[in-house]
Short mmCIF file of C-alpha atoms in Angstrom, two decimals:
data_model
loop_
_atom_site.label_atom_id
_atom_site.label_comp_id
_atom_site.label_asym_id
_atom_site.label_seq_id
_atom_site.Cartn_x
_atom_site.Cartn_y
_atom_site.Cartn_z
CA MET A 88 41.27 167.97 83.89
CA LYS A 89 44.64 165.48 84.16
CA LEU A 90 46.87 164.33 86.93
CA THR A 91 49.84 162.99 87.26
CA GLU A 92 51.92 161.63 90.63
CA GLY A 93 54.10 159.53 92.09
CA ASN A 94 53.35 156.15 93.51
CA LEU A 95 55.27 154.85 96.49
CA ASN A 96 55.99 150.96 95.55
CA ALA A 97 59.93 150.60 95.10
CA ALA A 98 59.61 147.02 93.64
CA ASN A 99 60.78 148.32 90.15
CA TYR A 100 63.19 150.82 90.93
CA LYS A 101 67.06 151.08 92.62
CA PHE A 102 68.36 153.14 94.63
CA ALA A 103 71.85 154.95 95.43
CA ILE A 104 71.68 156.36 98.50
CA ILE A 105 74.77 158.60 99.73
CA VAL A 106 75.80 158.98 103.50
CA SER A 107 78.32 161.26 104.95
CA ARG A 108 80.10 159.59 107.85
CA PHE A 109 80.73 162.83 109.45
CA ASN A 110 78.13 162.59 112.78
CA GLU A 111 77.38 158.72 111.94
CA SER A 112 75.41 158.32 115.05
CA ILE A 113 73.00 160.43 113.36
CA VAL A 114 73.25 159.89 110.02
CA GLN A 115 74.14 156.39 110.94
CA LYS A 116 70.08 156.11 111.66
CA LEU A 117 68.85 158.32 109.05
CA LEU A 118 70.60 155.39 106.67
CA ASP A 119 68.49 153.08 108.41
CA GLY A 120 65.59 154.63 108.48
CA SER A 121 65.55 154.77 104.25
CA ILE A 122 66.44 151.38 104.01
CA ASP A 123 64.42 150.01 106.34
CA CYS A 124 61.33 152.29 104.37
CA LEU A 125 62.48 151.19 100.09
CA LYS A 126 61.61 147.19 101.96
CA ARG A 127 58.63 148.27 102.87
CA HIS A 128 58.18 149.19 100.35
CA GLY A 129 59.12 146.24 97.68
CA CYS A 130 62.80 147.27 97.10
CA ILE A 131 64.61 144.17 97.12
CA SER A 132 68.27 144.94 99.00
CA GLU A 133 69.75 144.35 95.46
CA ASN A 134 68.39 147.36 94.48
CA ILE A 135 70.49 150.14 97.14
CA GLU A 136 73.57 150.77 97.20
CA ILE A 137 75.45 152.60 99.88
CA ILE A 138 78.05 155.90 99.02
CA LYS A 139 79.59 156.10 101.91
CA VAL A 140 81.52 160.36 101.53
CA PRO A 141 83.69 161.66 104.08
CA GLY A 142 81.19 164.32 104.71
CA ALA A 143 77.88 166.55 103.98
CA PHE A 144 80.17 168.95 102.21
CA GLU A 145 80.79 165.95 99.42
CA LEU A 146 77.72 164.80 98.83
CA PRO A 147 77.15 166.62 96.23
CA ALA A 148 79.64 165.42 94.08
CA ALA A 149 79.49 162.10 94.64
CA ALA A 150 75.90 162.90 93.78
CA ALA A 151 76.64 164.31 90.15
CA LYS A 152 79.46 161.04 90.03
CA ILE A 153 76.23 158.99 90.07
CA ALA A 154 73.82 160.58 88.48
CA THR A 155 75.93 160.03 85.45
CA GLN A 156 76.06 156.71 86.13
CA ASN A 157 72.33 156.13 84.33
CA LYS A 158 72.35 153.37 87.15
CA TYR A 159 69.59 154.13 89.42
CA ASP A 160 66.02 155.47 89.12
CA ALA A 161 66.80 157.86 92.53
CA ILE A 162 69.36 158.76 94.50
CA ILE A 163 69.11 159.67 98.20
CA CYS A 164 71.42 162.19 100.35
CA LEU A 165 71.83 161.72 103.67
CA GLY A 166 73.56 163.64 105.97
CA ALA A 167 73.71 165.77 109.61
CA VAL A 168 74.76 169.16 109.66
CA ILE A 169 74.87 170.59 113.94
CA ARG A 170 75.37 173.99 114.55
CA GLY A 171 78.72 174.61 116.19
CA GLY A 172 80.46 177.92 117.52
CA THR A 173 81.84 178.46 113.97
CA SER A 174 80.37 179.89 110.85
CA HIS A 175 81.62 176.11 109.50
CA PHE A 176 77.62 175.37 109.49
CA GLU A 177 76.41 177.89 106.93
CA TYR A 178 79.40 176.81 104.39
CA VAL A 179 78.70 173.01 104.90
CA SER A 180 74.74 173.07 104.99
CA SER A 181 74.28 176.27 102.27
CA ALA A 182 76.92 173.65 99.89
CA ALA A 183 75.73 170.75 100.21
CA SER A 184 71.71 172.11 99.80
CA SER A 185 72.61 173.64 96.99
CA GLY A 186 75.01 171.64 95.21
CA ILE A 187 72.65 168.66 95.54
CA GLN A 188 69.34 170.99 94.53
CA GLN A 189 71.93 171.54 91.30
CA VAL A 190 72.25 168.25 90.14
CA ALA A 191 68.81 167.44 90.84
CA LEU A 192 68.03 170.21 87.81
CA THR A 193 71.24 169.69 85.88
CA HIS A 194 70.97 165.55 85.89
CA ASN A 195 67.93 163.51 84.53
CA VAL A 196 67.27 162.01 87.65
CA PRO A 197 65.42 163.16 90.76
CA VAL A 198 68.16 163.82 93.41
CA ILE A 199 66.66 163.79 97.17
CA PHE A 200 68.16 166.33 99.84
CA GLY A 201 67.62 164.15 103.29
CA VAL A 202 70.25 165.91 105.63
CA LEU A 203 69.65 167.02 108.38
CA THR A 204 70.44 170.63 109.64
CA THR A 205 69.99 171.68 112.96
CA ASP A 206 71.00 174.04 116.42
CA ASN A 207 71.96 170.68 118.48
CA ILE A 208 72.42 167.30 118.19
CA GLU A 209 69.21 167.43 120.78
CA GLN A 210 67.64 168.90 117.39
CA ALA A 211 69.66 166.28 115.47
CA ILE A 212 68.39 163.40 117.19
CA GLU A 213 64.36 163.92 117.37
CA ARG A 214 65.25 164.02 113.22
CA SER A 215 66.63 160.94 113.40
CA GLY A 216 63.87 158.80 114.62
CA THR A 217 62.63 159.99 118.09
CA LYS A 218 60.06 162.66 118.37
CA SER A 219 59.99 164.37 115.09
CA GLY A 220 60.33 160.74 112.70
CA ASN A 221 63.49 159.99 110.70
CA LYS A 222 64.04 162.18 108.18
CA GLY A 223 66.06 159.24 106.78
CA TRP A 224 62.80 157.35 105.96
CA ASP A 225 60.96 160.41 104.29
CA ALA A 226 63.52 160.97 101.53
CA ALA A 227 63.74 157.55 100.56
CA LEU A 228 59.72 158.07 100.68
CA THR A 229 60.17 161.12 99.15
CA ALA A 230 62.67 158.96 97.14
CA ILE A 231 60.67 156.64 95.21
CA GLU A 232 57.32 158.49 94.66
CA MET A 233 60.00 160.28 92.03
CA ALA A 234 61.49 157.61 90.97
CA ASP A 235 57.70 156.73 89.71
CA LEU A 236 56.66 159.99 88.76
CA TRP A 237 59.89 160.37 86.54
CA THR A 238 58.23 157.30 84.26
CA LYS A 239 54.91 159.04 83.58
CA LEU A 240 56.40 162.86 82.58
#
């Protein structure tokens, strides 16, 4: 039996982090977590590019554009969509998640979903660096493993 899996060493990989500006105080913490994770796993600053977009809805389009450039070993998409009083939450979170998945399936590069979809601001705060960890860190860890796995498949 042969086992193939990615390692968690980011030293030889380049990453794009696409960040939505909407809910910026939350998303900045996700970005900080992602950068910290990448650096702690050996990635140098020069191998990280940060691209900002207006909101989570724009993440898939930016990811698709970046994926066609073949410059990065993985793309990390970060955002925060918080439920409000209208159906806007459903449209944006659905479009972001399915769009990011579609980019990952269409292009030959791992595209990681690091978008919080929460019912309220308290849940978003918990997932951006307090009780429930930092989902930006988790997304970066997934990106490292997938980038390494891609070289083995």
